[in-house]
PDB file of N, CA and C in Angstrom:
ATOM      1  N   UNK M  27      10.156  -9.813  34.183  1.00 40.00           N
ATOM      2  CA  UNK M  27       9.176 -10.208  33.194  1.00 40.00           C
ATOM      3  C   UNK M  27       9.758 -11.233  32.225  1.00 40.00           C
ATOM      4  N   UNK M  28      11.063 -11.187  31.964  1.00 45.00           N
ATOM      5  CA  UNK M  28      11.641 -12.113  30.992  1.00 45.00           C
ATOM      6  C   UNK M  28      11.553 -13.562  31.446  1.00 45.00           C
ATOM      7  N   UNK M  29      11.379 -13.789  32.730  1.00 49.00           N
ATOM      8  CA  UNK M  29      11.266 -15.164  33.215  1.00 49.00           C
ATOM      9  C   UNK M  29       9.824 -15.594  33.428  1.00 49.00           C
ATOM     10  N   UNK M  30       8.872 -14.786  33.044  1.00 49.00           N
ATOM     11  CA  UNK M  30       7.474 -15.119  33.285  1.00 49.00           C
ATOM     12  C   UNK M  30       6.958 -16.119  32.261  1.00 49.00           C
ATOM     13  N   UNK M  31       5.892 -16.779  32.592  1.00 58.00           N
ATOM     14  CA  UNK M  31       5.228 -17.690  31.652  1.00 58.00           C
ATOM     15  C   UNK M  31       4.754 -16.920  30.429  1.00 58.00           C
ATOM     16  N   UNK M  32       4.371 -15.685  30.636  1.00 57.00           N
ATOM     17  CA  UNK M  32       3.899 -14.833  29.539  1.00 57.00           C
ATOM     18  C   UNK M  32       4.966 -14.670  28.465  1.00 57.00           C
ATOM     19  N   UNK M  33       6.216 -14.529  28.872  1.00 57.00           N
ATOM     20  CA  UNK M  33       7.292 -14.258  27.909  1.00 57.00           C
ATOM     21  C   UNK M  33       7.983 -15.509  27.397  1.00 57.00           C
ATOM     22  N   UNK M  34       8.148 -16.499  28.241  1.00 57.00           N
ATOM     23  CA  UNK M  34       8.972 -17.646  27.839  1.00 57.00           C
ATOM     24  C   UNK M  34       8.183 -18.931  27.692  1.00 57.00           C
ATOM     25  N   UNK M  35       6.985 -18.978  28.200  1.00 64.00           N
ATOM     26  CA  UNK M  35       6.137 -20.180  28.118  1.00 64.00           C
ATOM     27  C   UNK M  35       6.872 -21.407  28.659  1.00 64.00           C
ATOM     28  N   UNK M  36       7.420 -21.272  29.876  1.00 72.00           N
ATOM     29  CA  UNK M  36       8.181 -22.366  30.487  1.00 72.00           C
ATOM     30  C   UNK M  36       7.318 -23.603  30.695  1.00 72.00           C
ATOM     31  N   UNK M  37       6.076 -23.405  31.103  1.00 76.00           N
ATOM     32  CA  UNK M  37       5.201 -24.549  31.351  1.00 76.00           C
ATOM     33  C   UNK M  37       4.684 -25.111  30.032  1.00 76.00           C
ATOM     34  N   UNK M  38       4.152 -24.267  29.174  1.00 78.00           N
ATOM     35  CA  UNK M  38       3.577 -24.737  27.913  1.00 78.00           C
ATOM     36  C   UNK M  38       4.624 -25.337  26.977  1.00 78.00           C
ATOM     37  N   UNK M  39       5.876 -24.873  27.042  1.00 81.00           N
ATOM     38  CA  UNK M  39       6.933 -25.424  26.189  1.00 81.00           C
ATOM     39  C   UNK M  39       7.767 -26.482  26.898  1.00 81.00           C
ATOM     40  N   UNK M  40       7.450 -26.761  28.152  1.00 85.00           N
ATOM     41  CA  UNK M  40       8.252 -27.710  28.922  1.00 85.00           C
ATOM     42  C   UNK M  40       8.013 -29.157  28.521  1.00 85.00           C
ATOM     43  N   UNK M  41       8.939 -30.008  28.947  1.00 88.00           N
ATOM     44  CA  UNK M  41       8.791 -31.450  28.719  1.00 88.00           C
ATOM     45  C   UNK M  41       7.789 -31.986  29.725  1.00 88.00           C
ATOM     46  N   UNK M  42       6.929 -32.865  29.279  1.00 86.00           N
ATOM     47  CA  UNK M  42       5.964 -33.486  30.173  1.00 86.00           C
ATOM     48  C   UNK M  42       6.312 -34.953  30.330  1.00 86.00           C
ATOM     49  N   UNK M  43       6.483 -35.354  31.582  1.00 90.00           N
ATOM     50  CA  UNK M  43       6.779 -36.749  31.892  1.00 90.00           C
ATOM     51  C   UNK M  43       5.621 -37.254  32.735  1.00 90.00           C
ATOM     52  N   UNK M  44       4.893 -38.202  32.195  1.00 90.00           N
ATOM     53  CA  UNK M  44       3.725 -38.751  32.876  1.00 90.00           C
ATOM     54  C   UNK M  44       3.960 -40.242  33.073  1.00 90.00           C
ATOM     55  N   UNK M  45       3.844 -40.682  34.326  1.00 95.00           N
ATOM     56  CA  UNK M  45       4.105 -42.081  34.686  1.00 95.00           C
ATOM     57  C   UNK M  45       5.471 -42.537  34.183  1.00 95.00           C
ATOM     58  N   UNK M  46       6.464 -41.657  34.304  1.00 94.00           N
ATOM     59  CA  UNK M  46       7.823 -41.991  33.917  1.00 94.00           C
ATOM     60  C   UNK M  46       8.094 -41.955  32.423  1.00 94.00           C
ATOM     61  N   UNK M  47       7.112 -41.605  31.632  1.00 95.00           N
ATOM     62  CA  UNK M  47       7.280 -41.577  30.174  1.00 95.00           C
ATOM     63  C   UNK M  47       7.196 -40.143  29.661  1.00 95.00           C
ATOM     64  N   UNK M  48       8.255 -39.729  28.940  1.00 94.00           N
ATOM     65  CA  UNK M  48       8.264 -38.378  28.386  1.00 94.00           C
ATOM     66  C   UNK M  48       7.349 -38.318  27.168  1.00 94.00           C
ATOM     67  N   UNK M  49       6.463 -37.342  27.187  1.00 92.00           N
ATOM     68  CA  UNK M  49       5.539 -37.168  26.064  1.00 92.00           C
ATOM     69  C   UNK M  49       6.274 -36.557  24.878  1.00 92.00           C
ATOM     70  N   UNK M  50       5.852 -36.930  23.682  1.00 93.00           N
ATOM     71  CA  UNK M  50       6.523 -36.496  22.457  1.00 93.00           C
ATOM     72  C   UNK M  50       6.405 -34.993  22.233  1.00 93.00           C
ATOM     73  N   UNK M  51       5.252 -34.412  22.573  1.00 92.00           N
ATOM     74  CA  UNK M  51       4.997 -32.997  22.294  1.00 92.00           C
ATOM     75  C   UNK M  51       4.683 -32.236  23.576  1.00 92.00           C
ATOM     76  N   UNK M  52       5.070 -30.962  23.606  1.00 88.00           N
ATOM     77  CA  UNK M  52       4.703 -30.090  24.722  1.00 88.00           C
ATOM     78  C   UNK M  52       3.256 -29.633  24.528  1.00 88.00           C
ATOM     79  N   UNK M  53       2.698 -29.015  25.557  1.00 85.00           N
ATOM     80  CA  UNK M  53       1.332 -28.495  25.431  1.00 85.00           C
ATOM     81  C   UNK M  53       1.242 -27.470  24.310  1.00 85.00           C
ATOM     82  N   UNK M  54       2.242 -26.611  24.213  1.00 83.00           N
ATOM     83  CA  UNK M  54       2.228 -25.576  23.176  1.00 83.00           C
ATOM     84  C   UNK M  54       2.297 -26.203  21.783  1.00 83.00           C
ATOM     85  N   UNK M  55       3.108 -27.247  21.619  1.00 88.00           N
ATOM     86  CA  UNK M  55       3.178 -27.937  20.327  1.00 88.00           C
ATOM     87  C   UNK M  55       1.848 -28.598  19.986  1.00 88.00           C
ATOM     88  N   UNK M  56       1.173 -29.148  20.991  1.00 87.00           N
ATOM     89  CA  UNK M  56      -0.143 -29.756  20.754  1.00 87.00           C
ATOM     90  C   UNK M  56      -1.155 -28.707  20.303  1.00 87.00           C
ATOM     91  N   UNK M  57      -1.108 -27.542  20.946  1.00 84.00           N
ATOM     92  CA  UNK M  57      -2.024 -26.462  20.573  1.00 84.00           C
ATOM     93  C   UNK M  57      -1.732 -25.993  19.150  1.00 84.00           C
ATOM     94  N   UNK M  58      -0.460 -25.799  18.831  1.00 86.00           N
ATOM     95  CA  UNK M  58      -0.083 -25.348  17.486  1.00 86.00           C
ATOM     96  C   UNK M  58      -0.433 -26.383  16.423  1.00 86.00           C
ATOM     97  N   UNK M  59      -0.379 -27.645  16.778  1.00 90.00           N
ATOM     98  CA  UNK M  59      -0.667 -28.708  15.813  1.00 90.00           C
ATOM     99  C   UNK M  59      -2.107 -28.622  15.296  1.00 90.00           C
ATOM    100  N   UNK M  60      -3.027 -28.200  16.134  1.00 88.00           N
ATOM    101  CA  UNK M  60      -4.420 -28.091  15.671  1.00 88.00           C
ATOM    102  C   UNK M  60      -4.530 -27.128  14.500  1.00 88.00           C
ATOM    103  N   UNK M  61      -3.752 -26.049  14.537  1.00 87.00           N
ATOM    104  CA  UNK M  61      -3.769 -25.082  13.434  1.00 87.00           C
ATOM    105  C   UNK M  61      -3.077 -25.630  12.191  1.00 87.00           C
ATOM    106  N   UNK M  62      -2.074 -26.458  12.392  1.00 89.00           N
ATOM    107  CA  UNK M  62      -1.369 -27.050  11.253  1.00 89.00           C
ATOM    108  C   UNK M  62      -2.236 -28.096  10.561  1.00 89.00           C
ATOM    109  N   UNK M  63      -2.954 -28.882  11.344  1.00 92.00           N
ATOM    110  CA  UNK M  63      -3.795 -29.941  10.786  1.00 92.00           C
ATOM    111  C   UNK M  63      -5.062 -29.368  10.164  1.00 92.00           C
ATOM    112  N   UNK M  64      -5.634 -28.345  10.789  1.00 89.00           N
ATOM    113  CA  UNK M  64      -6.873 -27.724  10.308  1.00 89.00           C
ATOM    114  C   UNK M  64      -6.697 -26.216  10.173  1.00 89.00           C
ATOM    115  N   UNK M  65      -5.968 -25.748   9.164  1.00 89.00           N
ATOM    116  CA  UNK M  65      -5.722 -24.307   9.054  1.00 89.00           C
ATOM    117  C   UNK M  65      -6.964 -23.497   8.692  1.00 89.00           C
ATOM    118  N   UNK M  66      -7.914 -24.118   8.007  1.00 90.00           N
ATOM    119  CA  UNK M  66      -9.156 -23.459   7.600  1.00 90.00           C
ATOM    120  C   UNK M  66      -8.903 -22.034   7.123  1.00 90.00           C
ATOM    121  N   UNK M  67      -9.458 -21.039   7.788  1.00 92.00           N
ATOM    122  CA  UNK M  67      -9.336 -19.643   7.359  1.00 92.00           C
ATOM    123  C   UNK M  67      -8.244 -18.887   8.111  1.00 92.00           C
ATOM    124  N   UNK M  68      -7.318 -19.607   8.707  1.00 91.00           N
ATOM    125  CA  UNK M  68      -6.249 -18.996   9.495  1.00 91.00           C
ATOM    126  C   UNK M  68      -5.261 -18.259   8.592  1.00 91.00           C
ATOM    127  N   UNK M  69      -5.006 -17.011   8.915  1.00 92.00           N
ATOM    128  CA  UNK M  69      -4.040 -16.203   8.166  1.00 92.00           C
ATOM    129  C   UNK M  69      -2.708 -16.166   8.907  1.00 92.00           C
ATOM    130  N   UNK M  70      -2.757 -15.952  10.209  1.00 88.00           N
ATOM    131  CA  UNK M  70      -1.541 -15.851  11.009  1.00 88.00           C
ATOM    132  C   UNK M  70      -1.869 -16.234  12.445  1.00 88.00           C
ATOM    133  N   UNK M  71      -0.946 -16.957  13.093  1.00 85.00           N
ATOM    134  CA  UNK M  71      -1.151 -17.321  14.498  1.00 85.00           C
ATOM    135  C   UNK M  71       0.191 -17.529  15.181  1.00 85.00           C
ATOM    136  N   UNK M  72       0.183 -17.422  16.517  1.00 79.00           N
ATOM    137  CA  UNK M  72       1.347 -17.652  17.361  1.00 79.00           C
ATOM    138  C   UNK M  72       2.467 -16.657  17.092  1.00 79.00           C
ATOM    139  N   UNK M  73       2.095 -15.461  16.706  1.00 77.00           N
ATOM    140  CA  UNK M  73       3.064 -14.383  16.540  1.00 77.00           C
ATOM    141  C   UNK M  73       2.626 -13.249  17.464  1.00 77.00           C
ATOM    142  N   UNK M  74       3.301 -13.096  18.561  1.00 68.00           N
ATOM    143  CA  UNK M  74       3.036 -12.031  19.528  1.00 68.00           C
ATOM    144  C   UNK M  74       1.623 -12.067  20.100  1.00 68.00           C
ATOM    145  N   UNK M  75       1.152 -13.254  20.412  1.00 68.00           N
ATOM    146  CA  UNK M  75      -0.084 -13.441  21.184  1.00 68.00           C
ATOM    147  C   UNK M  75      -1.359 -12.975  20.497  1.00 68.00           C
ATOM    148  N   UNK M  76      -1.435 -13.081  19.202  1.00 76.00           N
ATOM    149  CA  UNK M  76      -2.664 -12.724  18.500  1.00 76.00           C
ATOM    150  C   UNK M  76      -2.778 -13.604  17.260  1.00 76.00           C
ATOM    151  N   UNK M  77      -4.004 -13.850  16.828  1.00 84.00           N
ATOM    152  CA  UNK M  77      -4.230 -14.631  15.609  1.00 84.00           C
ATOM    153  C   UNK M  77      -5.157 -13.851  14.688  1.00 84.00           C
ATOM    154  N   UNK M  78      -5.003 -14.095  13.398  1.00 89.00           N
ATOM    155  CA  UNK M  78      -5.854 -13.462  12.394  1.00 89.00           C
ATOM    156  C   UNK M  78      -6.507 -14.537  11.544  1.00 89.00           C
ATOM    157  N   UNK M  79      -7.816 -14.413  11.331  1.00 92.00           N
ATOM    158  CA  UNK M  79      -8.548 -15.333  10.469  1.00 92.00           C
ATOM    159  C   UNK M  79      -9.293 -14.545   9.403  1.00 92.00           C
ATOM    160  N   UNK M  80      -9.506 -15.205   8.265  1.00 95.00           N
ATOM    161  CA  UNK M  80     -10.251 -14.572   7.185  1.00 95.00           C
ATOM    162  C   UNK M  80     -11.681 -14.346   7.654  1.00 95.00           C
ATOM    163  N   UNK M  81     -12.150 -13.137   7.541  1.00 95.00           N
ATOM    164  CA  UNK M  81     -13.506 -12.804   7.949  1.00 95.00           C
ATOM    165  C   UNK M  81     -14.455 -12.819   6.760  1.00 95.00           C
ATOM    166  N   UNK M  82     -15.678 -12.403   6.984  1.00 96.00           N
ATOM    167  CA  UNK M  82     -16.667 -12.390   5.905  1.00 96.00           C
ATOM    168  C   UNK M  82     -16.488 -11.169   5.001  1.00 96.00           C
ATOM    169  N   UNK M  83     -17.152 -11.190   3.864  1.00 97.00           N
ATOM    170  CA  UNK M  83     -17.244  -9.982   3.047  1.00 97.00           C
ATOM    171  C   UNK M  83     -18.110  -8.995   3.805  1.00 97.00           C
ATOM    172  N   UNK M  84     -17.673  -7.750   3.894  1.00 97.00           N
ATOM    173  CA  UNK M  84     -18.456  -6.736   4.595  1.00 97.00           C
ATOM    174  C   UNK M  84     -18.696  -5.558   3.662  1.00 97.00           C
ATOM    175  N   UNK M  85     -19.700  -4.782   3.987  1.00 97.00           N
ATOM    176  CA  UNK M  85     -19.997  -3.589   3.202  1.00 97.00           C
ATOM    177  C   UNK M  85     -19.334  -2.394   3.877  1.00 97.00           C
ATOM    178  N   UNK M  86     -18.494  -1.693   3.134  1.00 96.00           N
ATOM    179  CA  UNK M  86     -17.761  -0.550   3.673  1.00 96.00           C
ATOM    180  C   UNK M  86     -18.294   0.737   3.052  1.00 96.00           C
ATOM    181  N   UNK M  87     -18.513   1.732   3.889  1.00 97.00           N
ATOM    182  CA  UNK M  87     -18.961   3.055   3.452  1.00 97.00           C
ATOM    183  C   UNK M  87     -17.757   3.979   3.546  1.00 97.00           C
ATOM    184  N   UNK M  88     -17.208   4.390   2.393  1.00 94.00           N
ATOM    185  CA  UNK M  88     -15.967   5.167   2.385  1.00 94.00           C
ATOM    186  C   UNK M  88     -15.902   6.029   1.132  1.00 94.00           C
ATOM    187  N   UNK M  89     -14.975   7.008   1.112  1.00 95.00           N
ATOM    188  CA  UNK M  89     -14.811   7.815  -0.100  1.00 95.00           C
ATOM    189  C   UNK M  89     -14.483   6.916  -1.299  1.00 95.00           C
ATOM    190  N   UNK M  90     -15.011   7.268  -2.460  1.00 93.00           N
ATOM    191  CA  UNK M  90     -14.773   6.482  -3.671  1.00 93.00           C
ATOM    192  C   UNK M  90     -13.302   6.477  -4.043  1.00 93.00           C
ATOM    193  N   UNK M  91     -12.582   7.535  -3.693  1.00 92.00           N
ATOM    194  CA  UNK M  91     -11.157   7.629  -3.992  1.00 92.00           C
ATOM    195  C   UNK M  91     -10.401   7.883  -2.695  1.00 92.00           C
ATOM    196  N   UNK M  92      -9.264   7.229  -2.539  1.00 87.00           N
ATOM    197  CA  UNK M  92      -8.483   7.406  -1.319  1.00 87.00           C
ATOM    198  C   UNK M  92      -7.447   8.500  -1.400  1.00 87.00           C
ATOM    199  N   UNK M  93      -7.224   9.061  -2.585  1.00 94.00           N
ATOM    200  CA  UNK M  93      -6.150  10.038  -2.743  1.00 94.00           C
ATOM    201  C   UNK M  93      -6.626  11.466  -2.989  1.00 94.00           C
ATOM    202  N   UNK M  94      -7.951  11.678  -2.975  1.00 95.00           N
ATOM    203  CA  UNK M  94      -8.487  13.029  -3.185  1.00 95.00           C
ATOM    204  C   UNK M  94      -9.892  13.088  -2.592  1.00 95.00           C
ATOM    205  N   UNK M  95     -10.411  14.265  -2.327  1.00 95.00           N
ATOM    206  CA  UNK M  95     -11.785  14.372  -1.845  1.00 95.00           C
ATOM    207  C   UNK M  95     -12.740  13.769  -2.876  1.00 95.00           C
ATOM    208  N   UNK M  96     -13.720  13.035  -2.402  1.00 96.00           N
ATOM    209  CA  UNK M  96     -14.629  12.362  -3.334  1.00 96.00           C
ATOM    210  C   UNK M  96     -15.942  12.054  -2.628  1.00 96.00           C
ATOM    211  N   UNK M  97     -16.923  11.615  -3.399  1.00 97.00           N
ATOM    212  CA  UNK M  97     -18.198  11.192  -2.843  1.00 97.00           C
ATOM    213  C   UNK M  97     -18.019   9.866  -2.112  1.00 97.00           C
ATOM    214  N   UNK M  98     -18.879   9.647  -1.121  1.00 97.00           N
ATOM    215  CA  UNK M  98     -18.852   8.379  -0.403  1.00 97.00           C
ATOM    216  C   UNK M  98     -19.681   7.360  -1.161  1.00 97.00           C
ATOM    217  N   UNK M  99     -19.294   6.110  -1.040  1.00 97.00           N
ATOM    218  CA  UNK M  99     -20.055   5.028  -1.655  1.00 97.00           C
ATOM    219  C   UNK M  99     -19.871   3.775  -0.804  1.00 97.00           C
ATOM    220  N   UNK M 100     -20.666   2.788  -1.074  1.00 97.00           N
ATOM    221  CA  UNK M 100     -20.503   1.503  -0.390  1.00 97.00           C
ATOM    222  C   UNK M 100     -19.873   0.511  -1.358  1.00 97.00           C
ATOM    223  N   UNK M 101     -19.051  -0.350  -0.802  1.00 95.00           N
ATOM    224  CA  UNK M 101     -18.459  -1.416  -1.610  1.00 95.00           C
ATOM    225  C   UNK M 101     -18.167  -2.603  -0.704  1.00 95.00           C
ATOM    226  N   UNK M 102     -18.126  -3.789  -1.301  1.00 96.00           N
ATOM    227  CA  UNK M 102     -17.805  -4.986  -0.536  1.00 96.00           C
ATOM    228  C   UNK M 102     -16.291  -5.130  -0.440  1.00 96.00           C
ATOM    229  N   UNK M 103     -15.828  -5.430   0.761  1.00 95.00           N
ATOM    230  CA  UNK M 103     -14.401  -5.669   0.983  1.00 95.00           C
ATOM    231  C   UNK M 103     -14.237  -6.934   1.823  1.00 95.00           C
ATOM    232  N   UNK M 104     -13.107  -7.599   1.635  1.00 96.00           N
ATOM    233  CA  UNK M 104     -12.798  -8.763   2.458  1.00 96.00           C
ATOM    234  C   UNK M 104     -12.312  -8.276   3.818  1.00 96.00           C
ATOM    235  N   UNK M 105     -12.746  -8.942   4.866  1.00 96.00           N
ATOM    236  CA  UNK M 105     -12.331  -8.539   6.211  1.00 96.00           C
ATOM    237  C   UNK M 105     -11.395  -9.586   6.812  1.00 96.00           C
ATOM    238  N   UNK M 106     -10.635  -9.153   7.788  1.00 94.00           N
ATOM    239  CA  UNK M 106      -9.759 -10.028   8.563  1.00 94.00           C
ATOM    240  C   UNK M 106     -10.087  -9.772  10.024  1.00 94.00           C
ATOM    241  N   UNK M 107     -10.302 -10.833  10.781  1.00 92.00           N
ATOM    242  CA  UNK M 107     -10.633 -10.709  12.199  1.00 92.00           C
ATOM    243  C   UNK M 107      -9.413 -11.044  13.043  1.00 92.00           C
ATOM    244  N   UNK M 108      -9.203 -10.280  14.103  1.00 86.00           N
ATOM    245  CA  UNK M 108      -8.120 -10.609  15.031  1.00 86.00           C
ATOM    246  C   UNK M 108      -8.733 -11.221  16.281  1.00 86.00           C
ATOM    247  N   UNK M 109      -8.093 -12.267  16.769  1.00 76.00           N
ATOM    248  CA  UNK M 109      -8.575 -12.990  17.940  1.00 76.00           C
ATOM    249  C   UNK M 109      -7.505 -12.947  19.015  1.00 76.00           C
ATOM    250  N   UNK M 110      -7.913 -12.593  20.225  1.00 72.00           N
ATOM    251  CA  UNK M 110      -6.961 -12.465  21.317  1.00 72.00           C
ATOM    252  C   UNK M 110      -7.628 -12.919  22.598  1.00 72.00           C
ATOM    253  N   UNK M 111      -6.967 -13.795  23.327  1.00 65.00           N
ATOM    254  CA  UNK M 111      -7.553 -14.319  24.553  1.00 65.00           C
ATOM    255  C   UNK M 111      -6.737 -13.956  25.783  1.00 65.00           C
ATOM    256  N   UNK M 112      -5.861 -13.017  25.668  1.00 58.00           N
ATOM    257  CA  UNK M 112      -4.976 -12.653  26.763  1.00 58.00           C
ATOM    258  C   UNK M 112      -5.467 -11.373  27.429  1.00 58.00           C
ATOM    259  N   UNK M 113      -5.332 -11.307  28.746  1.00 51.00           N
ATOM    260  CA  UNK M 113      -5.803 -10.129  29.470  1.00 51.00           C
ATOM    261  C   UNK M 113      -4.688  -9.132  29.752  1.00 51.00           C
ATOM    262  N   UNK M 114      -3.452  -9.534  29.560  1.00 50.00           N
ATOM    263  CA  UNK M 114      -2.289  -8.687  29.854  1.00 50.00           C
ATOM    264  C   UNK M 114      -2.203  -8.325  31.329  1.00 50.00           C
ATOM    265  N   UNK M 115      -2.721  -9.170  32.188  1.00 49.00           N
ATOM    266  CA  UNK M 115      -2.562  -8.962  33.618  1.00 49.00           C
ATOM    267  C   UNK M 115      -1.415  -9.795  34.167  1.00 49.00           C
ATOM    268  N   UNK M 116      -0.611 -10.320  33.304  1.00 51.00           N
ATOM    269  CA  UNK M 116       0.546 -11.101  33.710  1.00 51.00           C
ATOM    270  C   UNK M 116       1.782 -10.326  33.296  1.00 51.00           C
ATOM    271  N   UNK M 117       2.862 -10.365  33.946  1.00 54.00           N
ATOM    272  CA  UNK M 117       3.312 -11.303  34.961  1.00 54.00           C
ATOM    273  C   UNK M 117       2.947 -10.857  36.376  1.00 54.00           C
ATOM    274  N   UNK M 118       1.884 -11.344  36.897  1.00 53.00           N
ATOM    275  CA  UNK M 118       1.417 -10.919  38.215  1.00 53.00           C
ATOM    276  C   UNK M 118       2.352 -11.340  39.334  1.00 53.00           C
ATOM    277  N   UNK M 119       3.045 -12.461  39.174  1.00 58.00           N
ATOM    278  CA  UNK M 119       3.942 -12.902  40.246  1.00 58.00           C
ATOM    279  C   UNK M 119       5.265 -12.161  40.226  1.00 58.00           C
ATOM    280  N   UNK M 120       5.633 -11.590  39.091  1.00 62.00           N
ATOM    281  CA  UNK M 120       6.910 -10.892  38.973  1.00 62.00           C
ATOM    282  C   UNK M 120       6.734  -9.399  39.215  1.00 62.00           C
ATOM    283  N   UNK M 121       5.795  -8.797  38.553  1.00 64.00           N
ATOM    284  CA  UNK M 121       5.577  -7.353  38.631  1.00 64.00           C
ATOM    285  C   UNK M 121       4.083  -7.089  38.459  1.00 64.00           C
ATOM    286  N   UNK M 122       3.278  -7.327  39.519  1.00 64.00           N
ATOM    287  CA  UNK M 122       1.828  -7.299  39.357  1.00 64.00           C
ATOM    288  C   UNK M 122       1.257  -5.975  38.865  1.00 64.00           C
ATOM    289  N   UNK M 123       1.710  -4.865  39.407  1.00 69.00           N
ATOM    290  CA  UNK M 123       1.090  -3.595  39.028  1.00 69.00           C
ATOM    291  C   UNK M 123       1.512  -3.147  37.635  1.00 69.00           C
ATOM    292  N   UNK M 124       2.811  -3.225  37.345  1.00 68.00           N
ATOM    293  CA  UNK M 124       3.254  -2.841  36.007  1.00 68.00           C
ATOM    294  C   UNK M 124       2.797  -3.842  34.954  1.00 68.00           C
ATOM    295  N   UNK M 125       2.707  -5.115  35.317  1.00 64.00           N
ATOM    296  CA  UNK M 125       2.202  -6.117  34.376  1.00 64.00           C
ATOM    297  C   UNK M 125       0.761  -5.832  34.000  1.00 64.00           C
ATOM    298  N   UNK M 126      -0.060  -5.510  34.998  1.00 64.00           N
ATOM    299  CA  UNK M 126      -1.461  -5.196  34.727  1.00 64.00           C
ATOM    300  C   UNK M 126      -1.603  -3.861  34.014  1.00 64.00           C
ATOM    301  N   UNK M 127      -0.643  -2.955  34.249  1.00 67.00           N
ATOM    302  CA  UNK M 127      -0.727  -1.624  33.647  1.00 67.00           C
ATOM    303  C   UNK M 127      -0.563  -1.652  32.133  1.00 67.00           C
ATOM    304  N   UNK M 128      -0.008  -2.744  31.585  1.00 66.00           N
ATOM    305  CA  UNK M 128       0.108  -2.809  30.122  1.00 66.00           C
ATOM    306  C   UNK M 128      -1.276  -2.834  29.494  1.00 66.00           C
ATOM    307  N   UNK M 129      -2.230  -3.444  30.194  1.00 64.00           N
ATOM    308  CA  UNK M 129      -3.643  -3.435  29.821  1.00 64.00           C
ATOM    309  C   UNK M 129      -3.949  -3.330  28.350  1.00 64.00           C
ATOM    310  N   UNK M 130      -4.808  -2.385  28.015  1.00 66.00           N
ATOM    311  CA  UNK M 130      -5.268  -2.208  26.647  1.00 66.00           C
ATOM    312  C   UNK M 130      -4.130  -1.870  25.702  1.00 66.00           C
ATOM    313  N   UNK M 131      -3.161  -1.093  26.159  1.00 69.00           N
ATOM    314  CA  UNK M 131      -2.024  -0.749  25.301  1.00 69.00           C
ATOM    315  C   UNK M 131      -1.274  -1.982  24.842  1.00 69.00           C
ATOM    316  N   UNK M 132      -1.098  -2.948  25.735  1.00 68.00           N
ATOM    317  CA  UNK M 132      -0.424  -4.191  25.370  1.00 68.00           C
ATOM    318  C   UNK M 132      -1.232  -5.005  24.380  1.00 68.00           C
ATOM    319  N   UNK M 133      -2.545  -5.012  24.551  1.00 66.00           N
ATOM    320  CA  UNK M 133      -3.401  -5.747  23.614  1.00 66.00           C
ATOM    321  C   UNK M 133      -3.350  -5.123  22.226  1.00 66.00           C
ATOM    322  N   UNK M 134      -3.379  -3.800  22.163  1.00 71.00           N
ATOM    323  CA  UNK M 134      -3.300  -3.112  20.867  1.00 71.00           C
ATOM    324  C   UNK M 134      -1.948  -3.391  20.220  1.00 71.00           C
ATOM    325  N   UNK M 135      -0.872  -3.328  21.008  1.00 70.00           N
ATOM    326  CA  UNK M 135       0.463  -3.603  20.474  1.00 70.00           C
ATOM    327  C   UNK M 135       0.528  -5.005  19.884  1.00 70.00           C
ATOM    328  N   UNK M 136      -0.025  -5.996  20.591  1.00 68.00           N
ATOM    329  CA  UNK M 136       0.017  -7.367  20.095  1.00 68.00           C
ATOM    330  C   UNK M 136      -0.726  -7.504  18.771  1.00 68.00           C
ATOM    331  N   UNK M 137      -1.870  -6.843  18.646  1.00 67.00           N
ATOM    332  CA  UNK M 137      -2.632  -6.932  17.396  1.00 67.00           C
ATOM    333  C   UNK M 137      -1.877  -6.284  16.240  1.00 67.00           C
ATOM    334  N   UNK M 138      -1.224  -5.155  16.497  1.00 71.00           N
ATOM    335  CA  UNK M 138      -0.475  -4.482  15.438  1.00 71.00           C
ATOM    336  C   UNK M 138       0.797  -5.243  15.087  1.00 71.00           C
ATOM    337  N   UNK M 139       1.417  -5.875  16.081  1.00 66.00           N
ATOM    338  CA  UNK M 139       2.667  -6.593  15.838  1.00 66.00           C
ATOM    339  C   UNK M 139       2.435  -7.962  15.209  1.00 66.00           C
ATOM    340  N   UNK M 140       1.228  -8.525  15.376  1.00 58.00           N
ATOM    341  CA  UNK M 140       0.938  -9.857  14.842  1.00 58.00           C
ATOM    342  C   UNK M 140       0.959  -9.855  13.374  1.00 58.00           C
TER     343      UNK M 140
END
């Protein structure tokens, strides 16, 4: 797994030579640059395969106090959304069954680790 594209991004971080000319940035650097140029509501990205963006104000129904039994009430809270586009079915060429077996557990781990 340590040699897979999933772990090392050999292709996305590789040098690209097109028509004999080496490109200044790798594909991964080009992708990351979009977030640097237009961060907008981005909180965190490119840390363990998950990104977080500022979400909308939402209405939360919860106990009025978090440290003792209390009545429930609604209040507005700021939300954070996590975005993930990975299926965790890789490294299929190295270890297809165990790679796919990470499944939902791997996705949850990435969101918590991000």
